[in-house]
Coordinates of N, CA, C and O in Angstrom, one line a residue:
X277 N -33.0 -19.8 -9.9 CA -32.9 -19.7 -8.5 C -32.5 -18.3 -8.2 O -31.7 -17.7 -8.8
X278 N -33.1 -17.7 -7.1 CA -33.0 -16.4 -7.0 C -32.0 -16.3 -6.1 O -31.6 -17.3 -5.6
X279 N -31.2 -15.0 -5.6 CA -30.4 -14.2 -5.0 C -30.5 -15.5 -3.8 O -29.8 -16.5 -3.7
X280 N -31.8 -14.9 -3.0 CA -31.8 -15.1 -1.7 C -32.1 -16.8 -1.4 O -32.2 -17.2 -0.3
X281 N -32.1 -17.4 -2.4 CA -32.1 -18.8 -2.6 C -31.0 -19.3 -2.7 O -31.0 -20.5 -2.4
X282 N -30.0 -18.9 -2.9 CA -28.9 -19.2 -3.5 C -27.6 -18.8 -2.3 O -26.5 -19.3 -2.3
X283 N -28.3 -17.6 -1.2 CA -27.9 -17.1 0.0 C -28.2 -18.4 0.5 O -27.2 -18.9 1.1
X284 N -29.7 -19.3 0.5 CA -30.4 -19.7 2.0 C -29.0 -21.3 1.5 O -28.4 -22.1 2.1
X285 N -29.1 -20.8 0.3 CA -28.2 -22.4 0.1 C -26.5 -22.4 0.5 O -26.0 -23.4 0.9
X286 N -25.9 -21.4 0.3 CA -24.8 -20.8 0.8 C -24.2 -21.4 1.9 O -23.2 -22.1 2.1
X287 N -25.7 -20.8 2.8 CA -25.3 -20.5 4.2 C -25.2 -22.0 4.8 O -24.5 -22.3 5.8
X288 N -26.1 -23.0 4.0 CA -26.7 -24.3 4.2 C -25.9 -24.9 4.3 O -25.6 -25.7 5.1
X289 N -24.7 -24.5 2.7 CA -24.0 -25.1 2.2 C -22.4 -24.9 3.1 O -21.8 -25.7 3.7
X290 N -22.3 -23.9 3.0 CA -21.2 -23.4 3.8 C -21.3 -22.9 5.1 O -20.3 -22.8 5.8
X291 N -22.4 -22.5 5.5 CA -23.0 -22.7 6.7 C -24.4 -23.1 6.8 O -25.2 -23.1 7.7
X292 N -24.3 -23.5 5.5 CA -25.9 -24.0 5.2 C -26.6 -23.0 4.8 O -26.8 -22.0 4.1
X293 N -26.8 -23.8 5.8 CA -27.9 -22.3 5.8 C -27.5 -21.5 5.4 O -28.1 -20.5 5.6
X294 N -26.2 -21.3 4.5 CA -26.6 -20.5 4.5 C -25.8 -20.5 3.7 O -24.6 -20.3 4.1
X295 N -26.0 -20.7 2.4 CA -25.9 -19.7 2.5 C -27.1 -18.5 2.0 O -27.1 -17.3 1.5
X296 N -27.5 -18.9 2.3 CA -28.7 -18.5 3.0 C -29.4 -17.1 2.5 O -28.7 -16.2 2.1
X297 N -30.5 -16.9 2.5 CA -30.8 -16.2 2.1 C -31.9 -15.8 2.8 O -32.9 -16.5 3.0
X298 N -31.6 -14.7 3.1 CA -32.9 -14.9 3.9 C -33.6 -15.0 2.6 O -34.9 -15.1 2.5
X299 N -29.0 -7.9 9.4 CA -28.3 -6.4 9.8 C -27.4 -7.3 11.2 O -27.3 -8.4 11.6
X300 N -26.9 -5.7 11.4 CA -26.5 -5.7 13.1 C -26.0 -4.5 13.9 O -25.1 -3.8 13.5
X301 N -26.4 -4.4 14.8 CA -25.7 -3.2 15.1 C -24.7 -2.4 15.0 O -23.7 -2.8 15.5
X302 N -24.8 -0.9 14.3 CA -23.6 -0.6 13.8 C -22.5 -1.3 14.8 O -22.7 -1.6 15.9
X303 N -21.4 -1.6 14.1 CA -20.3 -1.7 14.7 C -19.1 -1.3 14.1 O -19.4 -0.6 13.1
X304 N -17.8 -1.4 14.4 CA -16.6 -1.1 13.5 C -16.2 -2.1 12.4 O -15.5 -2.1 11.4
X305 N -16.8 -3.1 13.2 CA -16.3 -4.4 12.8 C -17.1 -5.4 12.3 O -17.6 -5.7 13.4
X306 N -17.5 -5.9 11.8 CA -18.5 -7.6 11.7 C -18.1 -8.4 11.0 O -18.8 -8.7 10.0
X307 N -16.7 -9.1 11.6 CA -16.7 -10.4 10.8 C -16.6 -11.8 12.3 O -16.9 -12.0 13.4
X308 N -16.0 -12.3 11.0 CA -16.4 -13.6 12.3 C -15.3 -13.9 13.5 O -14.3 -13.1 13.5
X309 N -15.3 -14.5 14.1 CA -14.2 -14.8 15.0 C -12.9 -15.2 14.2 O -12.9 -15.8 13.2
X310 N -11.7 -14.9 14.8 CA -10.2 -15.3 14.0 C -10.4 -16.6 14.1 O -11.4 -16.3 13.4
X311 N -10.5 -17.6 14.2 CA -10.9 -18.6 14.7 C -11.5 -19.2 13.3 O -10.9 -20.1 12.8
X312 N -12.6 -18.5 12.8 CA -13.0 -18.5 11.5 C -12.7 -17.8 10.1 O -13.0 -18.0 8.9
X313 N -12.2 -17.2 10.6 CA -11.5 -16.2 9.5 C -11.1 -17.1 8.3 O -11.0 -18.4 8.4
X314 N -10.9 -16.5 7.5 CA -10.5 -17.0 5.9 C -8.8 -17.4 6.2 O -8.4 -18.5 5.9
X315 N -7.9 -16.5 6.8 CA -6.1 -17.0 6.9 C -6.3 -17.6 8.2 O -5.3 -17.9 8.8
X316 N -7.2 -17.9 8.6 CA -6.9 -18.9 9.6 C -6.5 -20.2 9.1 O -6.5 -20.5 7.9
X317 N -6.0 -21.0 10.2 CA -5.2 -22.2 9.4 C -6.2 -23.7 10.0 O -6.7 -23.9 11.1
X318 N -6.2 -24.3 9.0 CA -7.6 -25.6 9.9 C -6.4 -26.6 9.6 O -5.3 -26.5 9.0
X319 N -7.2 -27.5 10.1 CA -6.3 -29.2 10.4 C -7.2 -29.9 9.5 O -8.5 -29.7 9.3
X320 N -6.3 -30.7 9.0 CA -6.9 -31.5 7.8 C -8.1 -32.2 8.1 O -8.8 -32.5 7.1
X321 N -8.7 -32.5 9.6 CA -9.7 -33.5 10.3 C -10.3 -32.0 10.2 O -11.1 -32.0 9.2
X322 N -10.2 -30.6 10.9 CA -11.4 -29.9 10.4 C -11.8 -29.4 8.8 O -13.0 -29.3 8.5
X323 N -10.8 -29.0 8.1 CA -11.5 -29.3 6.6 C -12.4 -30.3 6.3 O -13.4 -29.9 5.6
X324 N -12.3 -31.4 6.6 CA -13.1 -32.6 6.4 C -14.4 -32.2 7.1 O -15.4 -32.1 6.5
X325 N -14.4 -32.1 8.3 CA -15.6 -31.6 8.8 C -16.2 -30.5 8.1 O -17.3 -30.6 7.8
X326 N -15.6 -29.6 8.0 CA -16.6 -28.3 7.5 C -17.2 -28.8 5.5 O -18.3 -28.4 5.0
X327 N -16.3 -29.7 4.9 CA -17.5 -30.1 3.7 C -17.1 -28.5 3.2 O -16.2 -27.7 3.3
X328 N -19.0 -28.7 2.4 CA -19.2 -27.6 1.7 C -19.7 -26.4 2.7 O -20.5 -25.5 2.3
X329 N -19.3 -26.4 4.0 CA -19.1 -25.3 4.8 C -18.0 -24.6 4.6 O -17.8 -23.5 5.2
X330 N -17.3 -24.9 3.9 CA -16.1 -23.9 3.9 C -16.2 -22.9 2.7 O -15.2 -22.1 2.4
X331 N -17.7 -23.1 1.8 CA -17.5 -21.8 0.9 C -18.6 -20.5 2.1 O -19.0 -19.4 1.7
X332 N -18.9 -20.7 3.0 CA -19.4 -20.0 4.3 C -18.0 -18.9 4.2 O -16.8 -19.4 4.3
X333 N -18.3 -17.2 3.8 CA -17.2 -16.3 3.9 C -17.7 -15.8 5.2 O -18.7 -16.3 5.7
X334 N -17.0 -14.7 5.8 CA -16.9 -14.0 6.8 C -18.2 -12.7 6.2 O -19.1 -12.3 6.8
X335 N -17.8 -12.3 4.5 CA -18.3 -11.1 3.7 C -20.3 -11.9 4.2 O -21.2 -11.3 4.8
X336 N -20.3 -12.9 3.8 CA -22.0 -13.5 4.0 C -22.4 -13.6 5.3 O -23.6 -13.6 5.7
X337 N -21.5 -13.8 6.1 CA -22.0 -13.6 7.5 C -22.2 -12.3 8.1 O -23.0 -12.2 9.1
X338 N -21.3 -11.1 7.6 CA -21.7 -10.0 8.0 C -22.9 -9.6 7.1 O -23.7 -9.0 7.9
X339 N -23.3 -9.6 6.2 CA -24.5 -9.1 5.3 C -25.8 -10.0 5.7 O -27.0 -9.6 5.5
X340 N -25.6 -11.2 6.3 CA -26.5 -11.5 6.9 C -26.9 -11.3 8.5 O -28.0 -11.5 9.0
X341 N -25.5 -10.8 9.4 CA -25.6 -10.2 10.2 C -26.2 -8.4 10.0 O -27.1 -7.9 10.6
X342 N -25.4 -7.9 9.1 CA -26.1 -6.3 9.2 C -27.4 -6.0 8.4 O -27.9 -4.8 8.6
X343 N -28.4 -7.3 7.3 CA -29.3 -6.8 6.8 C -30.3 -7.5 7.2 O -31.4 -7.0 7.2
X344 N -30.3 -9.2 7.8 CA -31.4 -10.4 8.5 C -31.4 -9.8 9.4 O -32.2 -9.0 9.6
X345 N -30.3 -10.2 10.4 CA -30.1 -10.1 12.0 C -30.0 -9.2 12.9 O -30.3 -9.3 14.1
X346 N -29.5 -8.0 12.3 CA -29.9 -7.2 13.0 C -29.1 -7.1 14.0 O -29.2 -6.1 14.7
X347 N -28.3 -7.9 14.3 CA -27.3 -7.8 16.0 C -26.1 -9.4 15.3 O -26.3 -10.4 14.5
X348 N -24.9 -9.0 16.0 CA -24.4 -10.7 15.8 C -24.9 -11.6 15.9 O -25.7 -11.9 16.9
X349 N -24.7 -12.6 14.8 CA -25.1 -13.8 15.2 C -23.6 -15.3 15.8 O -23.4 -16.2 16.6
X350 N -23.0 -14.5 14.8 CA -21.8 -15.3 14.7 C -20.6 -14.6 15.1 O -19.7 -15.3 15.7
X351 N -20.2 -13.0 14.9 CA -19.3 -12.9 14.8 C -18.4 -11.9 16.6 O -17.3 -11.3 16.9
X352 N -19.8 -12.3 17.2 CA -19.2 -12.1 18.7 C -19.0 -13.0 19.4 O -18.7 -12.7 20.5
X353 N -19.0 -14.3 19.0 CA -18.4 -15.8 19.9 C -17.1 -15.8 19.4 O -16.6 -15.8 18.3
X354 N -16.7 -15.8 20.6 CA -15.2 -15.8 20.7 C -14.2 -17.1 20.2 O -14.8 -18.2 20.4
X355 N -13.3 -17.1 19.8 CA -12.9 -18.3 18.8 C -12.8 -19.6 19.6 O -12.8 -20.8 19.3
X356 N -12.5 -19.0 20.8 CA -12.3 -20.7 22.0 C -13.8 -20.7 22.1 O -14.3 -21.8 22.2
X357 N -14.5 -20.0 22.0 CA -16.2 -20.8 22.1 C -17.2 -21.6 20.8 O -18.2 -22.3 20.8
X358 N -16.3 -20.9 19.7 CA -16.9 -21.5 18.3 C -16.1 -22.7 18.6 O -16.9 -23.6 18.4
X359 N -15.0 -23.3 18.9 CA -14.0 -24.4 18.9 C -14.7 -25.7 19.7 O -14.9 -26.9 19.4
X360 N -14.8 -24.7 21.0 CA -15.4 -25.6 22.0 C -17.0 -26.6 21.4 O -17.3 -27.8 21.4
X361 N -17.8 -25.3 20.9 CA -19.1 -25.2 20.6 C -18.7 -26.4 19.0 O -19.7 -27.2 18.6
X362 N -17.8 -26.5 18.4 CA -17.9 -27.2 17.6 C -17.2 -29.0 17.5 O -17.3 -29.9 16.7
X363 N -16.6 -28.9 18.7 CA -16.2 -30.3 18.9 C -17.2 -30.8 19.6 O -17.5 -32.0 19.3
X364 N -18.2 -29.9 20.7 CA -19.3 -30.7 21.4 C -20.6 -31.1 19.8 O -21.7 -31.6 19.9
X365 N -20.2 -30.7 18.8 CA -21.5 -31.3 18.3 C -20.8 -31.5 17.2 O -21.5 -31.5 16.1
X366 N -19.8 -31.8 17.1 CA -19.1 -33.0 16.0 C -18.8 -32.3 14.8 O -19.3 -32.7 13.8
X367 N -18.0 -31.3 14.7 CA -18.3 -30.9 13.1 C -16.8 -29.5 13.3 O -16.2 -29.1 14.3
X368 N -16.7 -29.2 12.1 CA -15.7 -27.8 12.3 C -16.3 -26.2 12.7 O -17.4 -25.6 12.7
X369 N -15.5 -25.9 12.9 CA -16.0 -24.6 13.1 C -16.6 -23.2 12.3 O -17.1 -22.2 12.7
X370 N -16.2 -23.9 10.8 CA -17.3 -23.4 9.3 C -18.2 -23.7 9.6 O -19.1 -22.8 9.6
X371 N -18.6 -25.1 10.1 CA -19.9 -25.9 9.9 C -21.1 -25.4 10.9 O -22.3 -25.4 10.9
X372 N -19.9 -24.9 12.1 CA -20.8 -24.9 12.9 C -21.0 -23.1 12.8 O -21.7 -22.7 13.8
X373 N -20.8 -22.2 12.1 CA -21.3 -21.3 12.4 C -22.6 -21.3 11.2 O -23.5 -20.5 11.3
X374 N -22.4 -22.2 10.3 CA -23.7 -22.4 9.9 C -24.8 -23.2 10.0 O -25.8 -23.0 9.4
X375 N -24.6 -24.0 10.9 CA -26.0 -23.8 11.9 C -26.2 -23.1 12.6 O -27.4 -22.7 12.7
X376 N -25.2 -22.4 13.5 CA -26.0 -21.0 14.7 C -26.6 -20.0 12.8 O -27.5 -19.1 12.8
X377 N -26.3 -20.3 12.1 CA -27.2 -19.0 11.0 C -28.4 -19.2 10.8 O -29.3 -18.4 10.7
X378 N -28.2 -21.2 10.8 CA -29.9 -21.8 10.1 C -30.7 -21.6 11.6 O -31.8 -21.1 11.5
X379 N -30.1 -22.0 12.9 CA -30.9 -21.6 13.9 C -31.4 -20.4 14.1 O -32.5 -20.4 14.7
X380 N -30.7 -19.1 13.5 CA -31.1 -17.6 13.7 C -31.9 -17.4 12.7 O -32.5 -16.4 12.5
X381 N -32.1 -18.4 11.9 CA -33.1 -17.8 10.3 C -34.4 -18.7 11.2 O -35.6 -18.2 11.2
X382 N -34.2 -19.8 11.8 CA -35.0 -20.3 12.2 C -36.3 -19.6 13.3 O -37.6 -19.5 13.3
X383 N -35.4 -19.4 14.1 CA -36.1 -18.1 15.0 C -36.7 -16.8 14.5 O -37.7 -16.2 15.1
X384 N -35.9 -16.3 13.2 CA -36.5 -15.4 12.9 C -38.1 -15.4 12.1 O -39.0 -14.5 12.0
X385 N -38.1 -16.7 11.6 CA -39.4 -17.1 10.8 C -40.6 -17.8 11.5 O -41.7 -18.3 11.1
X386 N -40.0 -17.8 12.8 CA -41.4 -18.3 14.3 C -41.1 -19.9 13.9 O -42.0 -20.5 13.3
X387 N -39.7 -20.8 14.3 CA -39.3 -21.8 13.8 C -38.8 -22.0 14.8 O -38.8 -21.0 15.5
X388 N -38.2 -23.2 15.5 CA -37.8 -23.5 17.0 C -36.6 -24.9 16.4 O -37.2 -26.0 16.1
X389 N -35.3 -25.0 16.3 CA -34.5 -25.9 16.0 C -33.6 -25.5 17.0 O -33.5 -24.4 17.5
X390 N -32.7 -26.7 17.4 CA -31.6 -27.0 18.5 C -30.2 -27.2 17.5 O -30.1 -27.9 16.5
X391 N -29.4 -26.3 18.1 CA -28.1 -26.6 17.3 C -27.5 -28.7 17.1 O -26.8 -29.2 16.2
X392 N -27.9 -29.2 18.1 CA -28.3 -30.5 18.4 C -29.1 -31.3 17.0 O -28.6 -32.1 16.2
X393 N -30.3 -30.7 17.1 CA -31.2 -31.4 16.3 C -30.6 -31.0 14.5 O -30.7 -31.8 13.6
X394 N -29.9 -29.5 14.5 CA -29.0 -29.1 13.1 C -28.1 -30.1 13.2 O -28.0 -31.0 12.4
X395 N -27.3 -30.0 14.1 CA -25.9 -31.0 13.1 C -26.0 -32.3 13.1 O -25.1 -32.8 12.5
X396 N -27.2 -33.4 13.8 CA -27.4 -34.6 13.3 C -28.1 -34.7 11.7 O -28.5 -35.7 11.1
X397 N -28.1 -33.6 11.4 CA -28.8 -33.3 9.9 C -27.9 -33.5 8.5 O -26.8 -33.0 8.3
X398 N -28.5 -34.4 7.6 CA -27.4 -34.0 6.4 C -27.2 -32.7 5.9 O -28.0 -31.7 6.0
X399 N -26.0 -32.6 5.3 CA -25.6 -31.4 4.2 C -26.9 -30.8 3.2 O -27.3 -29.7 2.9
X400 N -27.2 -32.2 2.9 CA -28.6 -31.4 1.7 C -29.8 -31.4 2.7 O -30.6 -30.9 2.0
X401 N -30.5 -31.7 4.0 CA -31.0 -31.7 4.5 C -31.0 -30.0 5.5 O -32.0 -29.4 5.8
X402 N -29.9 -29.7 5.6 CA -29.6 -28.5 6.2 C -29.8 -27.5 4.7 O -30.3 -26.4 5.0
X403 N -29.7 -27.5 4.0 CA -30.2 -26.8 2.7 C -31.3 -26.4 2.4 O -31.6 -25.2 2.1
X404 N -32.2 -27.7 2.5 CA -33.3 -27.6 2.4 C -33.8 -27.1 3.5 O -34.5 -26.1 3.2
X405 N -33.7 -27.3 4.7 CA -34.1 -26.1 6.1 C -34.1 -24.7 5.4 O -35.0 -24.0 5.2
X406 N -32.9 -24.5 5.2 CA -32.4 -23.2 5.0 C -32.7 -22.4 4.0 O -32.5 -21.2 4.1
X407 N -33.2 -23.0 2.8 CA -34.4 -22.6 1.8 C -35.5 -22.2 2.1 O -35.8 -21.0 1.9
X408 N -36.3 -23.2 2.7 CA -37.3 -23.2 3.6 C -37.1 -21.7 4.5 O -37.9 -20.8 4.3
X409 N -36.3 -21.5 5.4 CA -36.7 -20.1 6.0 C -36.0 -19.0 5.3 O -35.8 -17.9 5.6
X410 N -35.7 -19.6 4.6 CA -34.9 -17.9 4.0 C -36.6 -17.6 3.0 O -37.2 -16.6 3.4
X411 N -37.1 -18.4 1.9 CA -38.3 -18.3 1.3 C -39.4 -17.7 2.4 O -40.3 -16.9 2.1
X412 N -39.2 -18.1 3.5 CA -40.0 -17.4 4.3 C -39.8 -16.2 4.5 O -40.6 -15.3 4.2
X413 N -39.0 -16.1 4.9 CA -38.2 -14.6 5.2 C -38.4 -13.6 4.2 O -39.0 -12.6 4.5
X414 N -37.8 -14.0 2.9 CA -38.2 -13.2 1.7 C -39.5 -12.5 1.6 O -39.7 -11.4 1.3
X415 N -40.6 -13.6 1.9 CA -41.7 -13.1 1.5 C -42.7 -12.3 2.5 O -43.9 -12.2 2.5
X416 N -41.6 -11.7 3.6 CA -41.8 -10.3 4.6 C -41.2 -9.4 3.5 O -41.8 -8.4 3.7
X417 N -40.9 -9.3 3.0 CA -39.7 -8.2 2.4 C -40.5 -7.4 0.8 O -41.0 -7.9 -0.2
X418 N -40.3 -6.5 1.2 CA -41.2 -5.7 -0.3 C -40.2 -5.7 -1.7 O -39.0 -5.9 -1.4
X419 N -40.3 -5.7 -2.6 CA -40.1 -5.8 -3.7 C -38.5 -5.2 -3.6 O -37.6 -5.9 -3.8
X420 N -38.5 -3.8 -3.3 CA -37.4 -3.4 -3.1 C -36.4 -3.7 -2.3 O -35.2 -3.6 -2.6
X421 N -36.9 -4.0 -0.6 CA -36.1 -4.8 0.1 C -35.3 -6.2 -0.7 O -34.2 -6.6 -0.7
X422 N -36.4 -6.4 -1.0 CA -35.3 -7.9 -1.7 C -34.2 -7.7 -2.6 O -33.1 -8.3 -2.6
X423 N -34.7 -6.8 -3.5 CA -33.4 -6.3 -4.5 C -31.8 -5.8 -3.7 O -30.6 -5.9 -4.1
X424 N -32.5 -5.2 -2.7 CA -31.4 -4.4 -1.8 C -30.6 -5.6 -1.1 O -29.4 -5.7 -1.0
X425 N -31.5 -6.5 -0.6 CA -30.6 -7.4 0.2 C -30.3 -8.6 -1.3 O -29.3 -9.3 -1.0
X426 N -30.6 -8.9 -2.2 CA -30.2 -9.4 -2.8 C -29.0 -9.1 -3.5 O -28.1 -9.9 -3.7
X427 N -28.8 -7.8 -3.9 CA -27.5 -7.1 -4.4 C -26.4 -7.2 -3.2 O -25.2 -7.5 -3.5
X428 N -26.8 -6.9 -1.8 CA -25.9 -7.0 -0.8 C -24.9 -8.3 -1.0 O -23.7 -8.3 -1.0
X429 N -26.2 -9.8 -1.2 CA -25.5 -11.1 -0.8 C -24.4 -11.4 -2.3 O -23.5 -12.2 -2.5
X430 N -25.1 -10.5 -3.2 CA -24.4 -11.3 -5.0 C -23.1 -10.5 -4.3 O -22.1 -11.3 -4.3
X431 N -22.7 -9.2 -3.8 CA -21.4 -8.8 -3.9 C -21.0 -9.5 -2.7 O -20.0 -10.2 -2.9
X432 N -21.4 -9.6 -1.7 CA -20.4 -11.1 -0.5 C -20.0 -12.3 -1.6 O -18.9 -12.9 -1.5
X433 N -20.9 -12.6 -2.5 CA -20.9 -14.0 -3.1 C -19.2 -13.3 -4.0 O -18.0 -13.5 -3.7
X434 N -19.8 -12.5 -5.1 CA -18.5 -12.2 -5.7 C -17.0 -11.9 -5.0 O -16.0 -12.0 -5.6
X435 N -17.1 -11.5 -3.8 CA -15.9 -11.3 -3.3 C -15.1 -12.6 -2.4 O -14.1 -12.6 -1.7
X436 N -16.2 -13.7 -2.9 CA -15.7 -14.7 -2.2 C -14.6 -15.9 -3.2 O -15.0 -16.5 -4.2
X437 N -13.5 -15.9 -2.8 CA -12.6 -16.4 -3.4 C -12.9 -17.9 -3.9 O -12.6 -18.5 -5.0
X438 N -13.5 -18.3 -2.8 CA -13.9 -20.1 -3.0 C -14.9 -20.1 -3.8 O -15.5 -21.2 -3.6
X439 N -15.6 -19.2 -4.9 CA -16.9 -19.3 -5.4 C -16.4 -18.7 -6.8 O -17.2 -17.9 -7.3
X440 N -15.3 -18.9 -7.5 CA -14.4 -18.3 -8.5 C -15.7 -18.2 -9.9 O -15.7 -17.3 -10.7
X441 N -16.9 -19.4 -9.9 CA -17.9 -19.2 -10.9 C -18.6 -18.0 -10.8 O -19.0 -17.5 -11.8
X442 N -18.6 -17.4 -9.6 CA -19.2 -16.0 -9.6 C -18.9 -14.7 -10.0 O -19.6 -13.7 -10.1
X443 N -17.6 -14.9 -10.3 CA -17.0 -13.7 -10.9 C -17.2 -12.9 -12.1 O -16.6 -11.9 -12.4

């Protein structure tokens, strides 16, 4: 399984989509909302919810914001709107920034999904979405592009604490 397969499962997985495989405007900053942050503190009913969303880091949301996306996808919603945005569709707030990822991988591959239509979805069913457009995605990208964004997501992967096999 390659790099960017292993991203699309990530993101899928922890945000699903993502993690996903397939940028953003410079900024100072690109991570996710405090809200999502890694020392943030969840409630045992949201761990439950987020599943295998919770190996979704902040490090794969920015590398898929500064090398896919091209602009925030996630990490300009403000933490009362990821909160809000994730009680209205039943799930935590890990979970739910991985579907707004699989919805943006979605859009970006000429794909049309409702954050709605993502979270009545299984865990391995959002995987397989998110396989599905990241393989898409990939196969815009030249040989070297892929390497480049593949190396990007292995070092988010490595710096991710909850992924200790990667080290």
């Amino acid at each position: 399984m390659n790099i960017l397969t292993k991203t699309a499962v990530a993101f899928a997985m922890a945000v699903a989509a993502i993690s996903s495989a397939a940028g953003a405007t410079p900024r100072a900053e690109a991570q996710c909302p405090s809200a999502y942050s890694q020392t943030a503190e969840c409630s045992a009913r949201e761990e439950a919810d987020n599943g295998i969303f919770d190996l979704l880091s902040p490090e794969l949301i920015k590398v898929y914001e500064d090398n896919v996306a091209h602009t925030p996808v996630v990490s300009d919603i403000s933490p009362a709107k990821l909160k809000r945005m994730a009680e209205k569709y039943g799930c935590g707030e890990k979970k739910m920034c991985a579907l707004i990822v699989v919805r943006d991988m979605a859009a970006r591959v000429g794909g049309s999904v409702t954050l709605a239509e993502l979270s009545g979805e299984s865990d391995l069913a959002l995987i397989k979405r998110a396989k599905q457009y990241a393989d898409i995605y990939s196969a815009t990208l030249s040989d070297d592009e892929k390497r480049d964004l593949e190396n990007k997501f292995k070092g988010a992967f490595k710096g991710n604490s909850s992924l200790p096999f990667l080290k």
